[in-house]
PDB file of C-alpha atoms in Angstrom:
ATOM      1  CA  MET A   1       0.000   0.000   0.000  1.00 45.00           C
ATOM      2  CA  PRO A   2       1.695   3.240  -1.034  1.00 43.00           C
ATOM      3  CA  SER A   3       2.328   5.803   1.645  1.00 40.00           C
ATOM      4  CA  SER A   4       2.808   9.502   1.005  1.00 36.00           C
ATOM      5  CA  GLN A   5       5.628   9.651   3.502  1.00 38.00           C
ATOM      6  CA  PRO A   6       7.621   7.292   5.691  1.00 39.00           C
ATOM      7  CA  ALA A   7       6.196   6.549   9.095  1.00 45.00           C
ATOM      8  CA  ARG A   8       7.553   8.733  11.874  1.00 40.00           C
ATOM      9  CA  GLY A   9      10.537   7.012  13.476  1.00 42.00           C
ATOM     10  CA  ALA A  10      10.817   4.523  10.612  1.00 61.00           C
ATOM     11  CA  HIS A  11      13.696   2.069  10.953  1.00 67.00           C
ATOM     12  CA  PRO A  12      16.707   3.366   8.944  1.00 68.00           C
ATOM     13  CA  GLY A  13      17.511  -0.148   7.689  1.00 73.00           C
ATOM     14  CA  LYS A  14      13.988  -0.493   6.338  1.00 80.00           C
ATOM     15  CA  LEU A  15      14.137   2.886   4.620  1.00 86.00           C
ATOM     16  CA  ALA A  16      17.352   1.929   2.817  1.00 87.00           C
ATOM     17  CA  LEU A  17      16.014  -1.499   1.801  1.00 90.00           C
ATOM     18  CA  ARG A  18      12.723   0.004   0.585  1.00 91.00           C
ATOM     19  CA  ASP A  19      14.625   2.478  -1.562  1.00 91.00           C
ATOM     20  CA  GLN A  20      16.809  -0.278  -3.041  1.00 92.00           C
ATOM     21  CA  LEU A  21      13.880  -2.576  -3.831  1.00 94.00           C
ATOM     22  CA  THR A  22      11.675   0.179  -5.239  1.00 94.00           C
ATOM     23  CA  THR A  23      14.494   1.268  -7.549  1.00 94.00           C
ATOM     24  CA  ALA A  24      14.894  -2.321  -8.787  1.00 95.00           C
ATOM     25  CA  ARG A  25      11.154  -2.616  -9.423  1.00 96.00           C
ATOM     26  CA  ASN A  26      11.120   0.604 -11.402  1.00 94.00           C
ATOM     27  CA  ARG A  27      13.637  -0.955 -13.810  1.00 95.00           C
ATOM     28  CA  LEU A  28      11.275  -3.792 -14.773  1.00 94.00           C
ATOM     29  CA  ALA A  29       9.983  -3.719 -18.344  1.00 95.00           C
ATOM     30  CA  VAL A  30       6.239  -3.633 -18.988  1.00 93.00           C
ATOM     31  CA  VAL A  31       6.396  -6.984 -20.792  1.00 94.00           C
ATOM     32  CA  GLU A  32       8.095  -8.529 -17.740  1.00 95.00           C
ATOM     33  CA  LEU A  33       5.370  -7.219 -15.440  1.00 95.00           C
ATOM     34  CA  GLY A  34       2.713  -8.970 -17.507  1.00 95.00           C
ATOM     35  CA  LEU A  35       4.599 -12.265 -17.638  1.00 96.00           C
ATOM     36  CA  PHE A  36       5.277 -12.142 -13.901  1.00 96.00           C
ATOM     37  CA  ALA A  37       1.617 -11.385 -13.105  1.00 97.00           C
ATOM     38  CA  ARG A  38       0.480 -14.407 -15.116  1.00 97.00           C
ATOM     39  CA  ALA A  39       3.036 -16.653 -13.367  1.00 98.00           C
ATOM     40  CA  LEU A  40       2.029 -15.411  -9.894  1.00 97.00           C
ATOM     41  CA  ALA A  41      -1.635 -16.093 -10.644  1.00 98.00           C
ATOM     42  CA  GLY A  42      -0.841 -19.609 -11.848  1.00 98.00           C
ATOM     43  CA  HIS A  43       1.099 -20.480  -8.699  1.00 98.00           C
ATOM     44  CA  LEU A  44      -1.558 -19.077  -6.359  1.00 98.00           C
ATOM     45  CA  LEU A  45      -4.499 -20.663  -8.166  1.00 98.00           C
ATOM     46  CA  ALA A  46      -2.733 -24.028  -7.940  1.00 98.00           C
ATOM     47  CA  THR A  47      -2.336 -23.941  -4.144  1.00 98.00           C
ATOM     48  CA  GLU A  48      -4.624 -26.174  -2.152  1.00 97.00           C
ATOM     49  CA  GLU A  49      -5.585 -23.275   0.148  1.00 98.00           C
ATOM     50  CA  VAL A  50      -6.767 -21.064  -2.704  1.00 98.00           C
ATOM     51  CA  ARG A  51      -8.506 -23.939  -4.495  1.00 97.00           C
ATOM     52  CA  ARG A  52     -10.475 -24.706  -1.301  1.00 98.00           C
ATOM     53  CA  ALA A  53     -11.186 -21.064  -0.430  1.00 98.00           C
ATOM     54  CA  ALA A  54     -14.661 -19.584  -0.750  1.00 98.00           C
ATOM     55  CA  THR A  55     -13.383 -16.038  -0.090  1.00 98.00           C
ATOM     56  CA  VAL A  56      -9.955 -14.641  -0.969  1.00 98.00           C
ATOM     57  CA  ALA A  57      -8.746 -11.255   0.252  1.00 98.00           C
ATOM     58  CA  ALA A  58      -6.312  -9.650  -2.180  1.00 98.00           C
ATOM     59  CA  TYR A  59      -5.139  -6.227  -3.371  1.00 97.00           C
ATOM     60  CA  VAL A  60      -5.319  -4.206  -6.569  1.00 96.00           C
ATOM     61  CA  SER A  61      -1.780  -3.863  -7.882  1.00 96.00           C
ATOM     62  CA  ILE A  62      -0.558  -0.511  -9.139  1.00 93.00           C
ATOM     63  CA  GLY A  63       2.617   0.550 -10.902  1.00 93.00           C
ATOM     64  CA  THR A  64       5.355  -2.047 -10.684  1.00 95.00           C
ATOM     65  CA  GLU A  65       3.790  -4.062  -7.850  1.00 95.00           C
ATOM     66  CA  PRO A  66       3.378  -7.776  -8.602  1.00 96.00           C
ATOM     67  CA  GLY A  67       0.267  -7.784 -10.769  1.00 95.00           C
ATOM     68  CA  THR A  68      -3.090  -9.114  -9.616  1.00 96.00           C
ATOM     69  CA  SER A  69      -5.394  -8.801 -12.657  1.00 94.00           C
ATOM     70  CA  TRP A  70      -4.686 -12.364 -13.844  1.00 96.00           C
ATOM     71  CA  LEU A  71      -5.307 -13.590 -10.297  1.00 97.00           C
ATOM     72  CA  PHE A  72      -8.690 -11.843 -10.127  1.00 96.00           C
ATOM     73  CA  ASP A  73      -9.723 -13.370 -13.449  1.00 95.00           C
ATOM     74  CA  GLY A  74      -8.783 -16.857 -12.239  1.00 97.00           C
ATOM     75  CA  LEU A  75     -10.495 -16.465  -8.876  1.00 98.00           C
ATOM     76  CA  VAL A  76     -13.723 -15.201 -10.413  1.00 96.00           C
ATOM     77  CA  ALA A  77     -13.673 -17.957 -13.042  1.00 97.00           C
ATOM     78  CA  ALA A  78     -13.325 -20.495 -10.208  1.00 97.00           C
ATOM     79  CA  GLY A  79     -16.361 -19.055  -8.421  1.00 97.00           C
ATOM     80  CA  LYS A  80     -14.444 -17.409  -5.573  1.00 98.00           C
ATOM     81  CA  ARG A  81     -15.574 -14.294  -3.760  1.00 97.00           C
ATOM     82  CA  VAL A  82     -12.794 -11.687  -3.777  1.00 98.00           C
ATOM     83  CA  VAL A  83     -12.581  -8.866  -1.230  1.00 98.00           C
ATOM     84  CA  LEU A  84     -10.288  -5.892  -1.741  1.00 98.00           C
ATOM     85  CA  PRO A  85      -9.010  -3.135   0.545  1.00 97.00           C
ATOM     86  CA  VAL A  86     -10.278   0.421   0.859  1.00 97.00           C
ATOM     87  CA  LEU A  87      -7.762   2.734   2.547  1.00 95.00           C
ATOM     88  CA  LEU A  88      -9.299   4.696   5.412  1.00 96.00           C
ATOM     89  CA  ALA A  89      -8.222   8.164   6.561  1.00 94.00           C
ATOM     90  CA  ASP A  90      -6.402   6.706   9.591  1.00 94.00           C
ATOM     91  CA  GLY A  91      -4.409   4.274   7.430  1.00 93.00           C
ATOM     92  CA  ASP A  92      -6.493   1.234   8.367  1.00 96.00           C
ATOM     93  CA  LEU A  93      -8.137  -0.946   5.720  1.00 97.00           C
ATOM     94  CA  ASP A  94     -11.832  -1.468   5.152  1.00 98.00           C
ATOM     95  CA  TRP A  95     -12.864  -4.177   2.660  1.00 98.00           C
ATOM     96  CA  ALA A  96     -15.350  -4.476  -0.188  1.00 98.00           C
ATOM     97  CA  ALA A  97     -16.265  -7.179  -2.694  1.00 97.00           C
ATOM     98  CA  TYR A  98     -14.683  -7.166  -6.147  1.00 97.00           C
ATOM     99  CA  ASP A  99     -17.312  -6.698  -8.855  1.00 92.00           C
ATOM    100  CA  GLY A 100     -15.007  -6.608 -11.871  1.00 90.00           C
ATOM    101  CA  GLY A 101     -12.680  -3.977 -13.257  1.00 86.00           C
ATOM    102  CA  ALA A 102     -15.539  -1.562 -13.922  1.00 88.00           C
ATOM    103  CA  GLY A 103     -16.258  -1.570 -10.180  1.00 91.00           C
ATOM    104  CA  LEU A 104     -12.844  -0.088  -9.319  1.00 93.00           C
ATOM    105  CA  ALA A 105     -12.379   3.655  -8.903  1.00 92.00           C
ATOM    106  CA  PRO A 106      -9.297   5.882  -8.437  1.00 90.00           C
ATOM    107  CA  ALA A 107      -8.506   6.716  -4.826  1.00 92.00           C
ATOM    108  CA  ARG A 108      -5.802   8.434  -2.766  1.00 88.00           C
ATOM    109  CA  HIS A 109      -2.120   7.616  -3.365  1.00 84.00           C
ATOM    110  CA  GLY A 110      -2.847   6.426  -6.897  1.00 88.00           C
ATOM    111  CA  LEU A 111      -4.791   3.402  -5.659  1.00 91.00           C
ATOM    112  CA  LEU A 112      -7.767   1.710  -7.266  1.00 92.00           C
ATOM    113  CA  GLU A 113     -10.494   0.671  -4.846  1.00 94.00           C
ATOM    114  CA  PRO A 114     -13.799  -1.202  -5.117  1.00 95.00           C
ATOM    115  CA  THR A 115     -16.934   0.927  -5.130  1.00 95.00           C
ATOM    116  CA  SER A 116     -19.198  -1.807  -3.748  1.00 95.00           C
ATOM    117  CA  ARG A 117     -20.630  -1.749  -0.215  1.00 96.00           C
ATOM    118  CA  ARG A 118     -18.015  -1.653   2.507  1.00 97.00           C
ATOM    119  CA  LEU A 119     -17.793  -4.700   4.730  1.00 98.00           C
ATOM    120  CA  GLY A 120     -15.831  -3.308   7.696  1.00 97.00           C
ATOM    121  CA  VAL A 121     -12.226  -3.631   8.856  1.00 97.00           C
ATOM    122  CA  ASP A 122     -12.856  -7.084  10.307  1.00 98.00           C
ATOM    123  CA  ALA A 123     -13.976  -8.552   6.964  1.00 98.00           C
ATOM    124  CA  ILE A 124     -10.422  -9.715   6.228  1.00 98.00           C
ATOM    125  CA  GLY A 125     -10.830 -12.150   9.115  1.00 97.00           C
ATOM    126  CA  THR A 126     -13.542 -13.997   7.165  1.00 97.00           C
ATOM    127  CA  ALA A 127     -11.272 -14.738   4.177  1.00 98.00           C
ATOM    128  CA  ASP A 128     -10.046 -18.302   3.715  1.00 98.00           C
ATOM    129  CA  ALA A 129      -6.866 -17.079   1.980  1.00 98.00           C
ATOM    130  CA  VAL A 130      -5.173 -13.690   2.041  1.00 98.00           C
ATOM    131  CA  VAL A 131      -2.791 -12.253  -0.570  1.00 98.00           C
ATOM    132  CA  VAL A 132      -0.999  -9.034   0.376  1.00 97.00           C
ATOM    133  CA  PRO A 133       1.532  -6.745  -1.274  1.00 96.00           C
ATOM    134  CA  GLY A 134       5.014  -6.181   0.081  1.00 95.00           C
ATOM    135  CA  LEU A 135       8.550  -5.260  -0.836  1.00 96.00           C
ATOM    136  CA  ALA A 136      10.452  -8.092   0.840  1.00 95.00           C
ATOM    137  CA  VAL A 137      10.162 -11.052   3.160  1.00 96.00           C
ATOM    138  CA  SER A 138      12.677 -12.550   5.579  1.00 95.00           C
ATOM    139  CA  PRO A 139      13.666 -16.248   5.703  1.00 95.00           C
ATOM    140  CA  SER A 140      11.206 -16.648   8.604  1.00 93.00           C
ATOM    141  CA  GLY A 141       8.290 -14.979   6.801  1.00 95.00           C
ATOM    142  CA  VAL A 142       8.438 -11.470   8.246  1.00 93.00           C
ATOM    143  CA  ARG A 143       6.973  -9.198   5.565  1.00 94.00           C
ATOM    144  CA  MET A 144       8.161  -5.683   4.870  1.00 92.00           C
ATOM    145  CA  GLY A 145       5.682  -3.309   3.269  1.00 89.00           C
ATOM    146  CA  ARG A 146       5.912   0.332   2.261  1.00 85.00           C
ATOM    147  CA  GLY A 147       5.886   1.658   5.811  1.00 79.00           C
ATOM    148  CA  GLY A 148       2.295   2.768   6.328  1.00 83.00           C
ATOM    149  CA  GLY A 149       1.409  -0.158   8.616  1.00 87.00           C
ATOM    150  CA  SER A 150      -1.978  -0.733   6.929  1.00 93.00           C
ATOM    151  CA  TYR A 151      -1.413  -4.411   6.172  1.00 95.00           C
ATOM    152  CA  ASP A 152       0.221  -5.155   9.532  1.00 92.00           C
ATOM    153  CA  ARG A 153      -2.986  -3.916  11.168  1.00 94.00           C
ATOM    154  CA  ALA A 154      -5.137  -5.915   8.763  1.00 96.00           C
ATOM    155  CA  LEU A 155      -3.084  -9.107   9.183  1.00 96.00           C
ATOM    156  CA  GLY A 156      -3.587  -8.779  12.937  1.00 95.00           C
ATOM    157  CA  ARG A 157      -7.284  -9.532  12.321  1.00 97.00           C
ATOM    158  CA  VAL A 158      -6.636 -12.732  10.359  1.00 97.00           C
ATOM    159  CA  PRO A 159      -7.157 -15.924  12.383  1.00 97.00           C
ATOM    160  CA  VAL A 160      -4.064 -17.996  13.110  1.00 95.00           C
ATOM    161  CA  GLY A 161      -3.698 -20.796  10.589  1.00 95.00           C
ATOM    162  CA  THR A 162      -5.144 -18.842   7.659  1.00 98.00           C
ATOM    163  CA  PHE A 163      -3.072 -18.946   4.466  1.00 98.00           C
ATOM    164  CA  THR A 164      -1.442 -15.499   4.232  1.00 98.00           C
ATOM    165  CA  CYS A 165       0.808 -14.900   1.256  1.00 98.00           C
ATOM    166  CA  VAL A 166       2.892 -11.916   0.156  1.00 98.00           C
ATOM    167  CA  ALA A 167       3.339 -11.390  -3.594  1.00 98.00           C
ATOM    168  CA  LEU A 168       6.922 -10.505  -4.523  1.00 98.00           C
ATOM    169  CA  TYR A 169       9.578 -10.788  -7.198  1.00 97.00           C
ATOM    170  CA  ASP A 170      12.245 -13.497  -6.911  1.00 96.00           C
ATOM    171  CA  ASP A 171      15.026 -11.280  -5.546  1.00 95.00           C
ATOM    172  CA  GLU A 172      12.777  -9.940  -2.761  1.00 97.00           C
ATOM    173  CA  VAL A 173      12.555 -13.258  -0.862  1.00 97.00           C
ATOM    174  CA  ASP A 174      14.955 -14.248   1.948  1.00 94.00           C
ATOM    175  CA  ARG A 175      16.016 -10.670   2.591  1.00 93.00           C
ATOM    176  CA  ALA A 176      17.471  -9.429   5.866  1.00 89.00           C
ATOM    177  CA  VAL A 177      14.356  -7.494   6.893  1.00 87.00           C
ATOM    178  CA  PRO A 178      14.756  -5.430  10.074  1.00 84.00           C
ATOM    179  CA  VAL A 179      12.009  -6.619  12.433  1.00 82.00           C
ATOM    180  CA  GLU A 180       9.931  -4.284  14.579  1.00 80.00           C
ATOM    181  CA  PRO A 181       7.290  -5.222  17.183  1.00 78.00           C
ATOM    182  CA  HIS A 182       4.333  -4.318  14.922  1.00 79.00           C
ATOM    183  CA  ASP A 183       5.547  -6.435  11.974  1.00 80.00           C
ATOM    184  CA  ARG A 184       3.349  -9.387  11.011  1.00 86.00           C
ATOM    185  CA  ALA A 185       4.669 -12.575   9.476  1.00 92.00           C
ATOM    186  CA  VAL A 186       3.021 -14.365   6.553  1.00 97.00           C
ATOM    187  CA  THR A 187       2.804 -18.104   5.950  1.00 97.00           C
ATOM    188  CA  ALA A 188       4.004 -17.974   2.338  1.00 98.00           C
ATOM    189  CA  ALA A 189       5.467 -15.860  -0.449  1.00 98.00           C
ATOM    190  CA  VAL A 190       4.635 -16.186  -4.126  1.00 98.00           C
ATOM    191  CA  THR A 191       7.023 -15.069  -6.833  1.00 97.00           C
ATOM    192  CA  PRO A 192       7.175 -15.657 -10.603  1.00 97.00           C
ATOM    193  CA  SER A 193       9.290 -18.755  -9.854  1.00 97.00           C
ATOM    194  CA  GLY A 194       6.879 -20.387  -7.426  1.00 97.00           C
ATOM    195  CA  LEU A 195       5.488 -20.531  -3.907  1.00 97.00           C
ATOM    196  CA  ARG A 196       7.666 -20.531  -0.798  1.00 96.00           C
ATOM    197  CA  ARG A 197       6.152 -21.588   2.538  1.00 97.00           C
ATOM    198  CA  PHE A 198       7.416 -20.459   5.931  1.00 94.00           C
TER     199      PHE A 198
END
């Protein structure tokens, strides 16, 4: 989730790593982004957790984030309900059902958000599988986002044992992510090369 500025007191190691990874992402070619998005969708749709899921919480990718449009198409074709985040003024995330690309509208920070009825901040806790954005993940599954804390708060509402997966590029896995008390771990990472479980 993009943030207009780094969080106050942000860890210097995280700031440097975010800058490095964002620069690398900005060098990706458009054709690569499309190929990577298709590969990510294939890996996720093949997981047992996603195949069994009735509801999947995900995110609308923007810019050079790992793409989600192929994933949405596959989930909808498989009869899954997809819920997507709506960024609130305090940085928390509300959720709303995905009703197709026409049901997405521009929002703050260059985001696209669903226009359907809001379900409340706790709706993420009803998802059977959760796919979140990030910039890196440690060997133990600690995810590093963009610094706004939105997804750490949201992941705190997900029941233990739920499949939670961060979508990344291959060189963003197994990074030395500085860990802070509010950081939430995920159970898996998906990259164009495959799925890694923690």
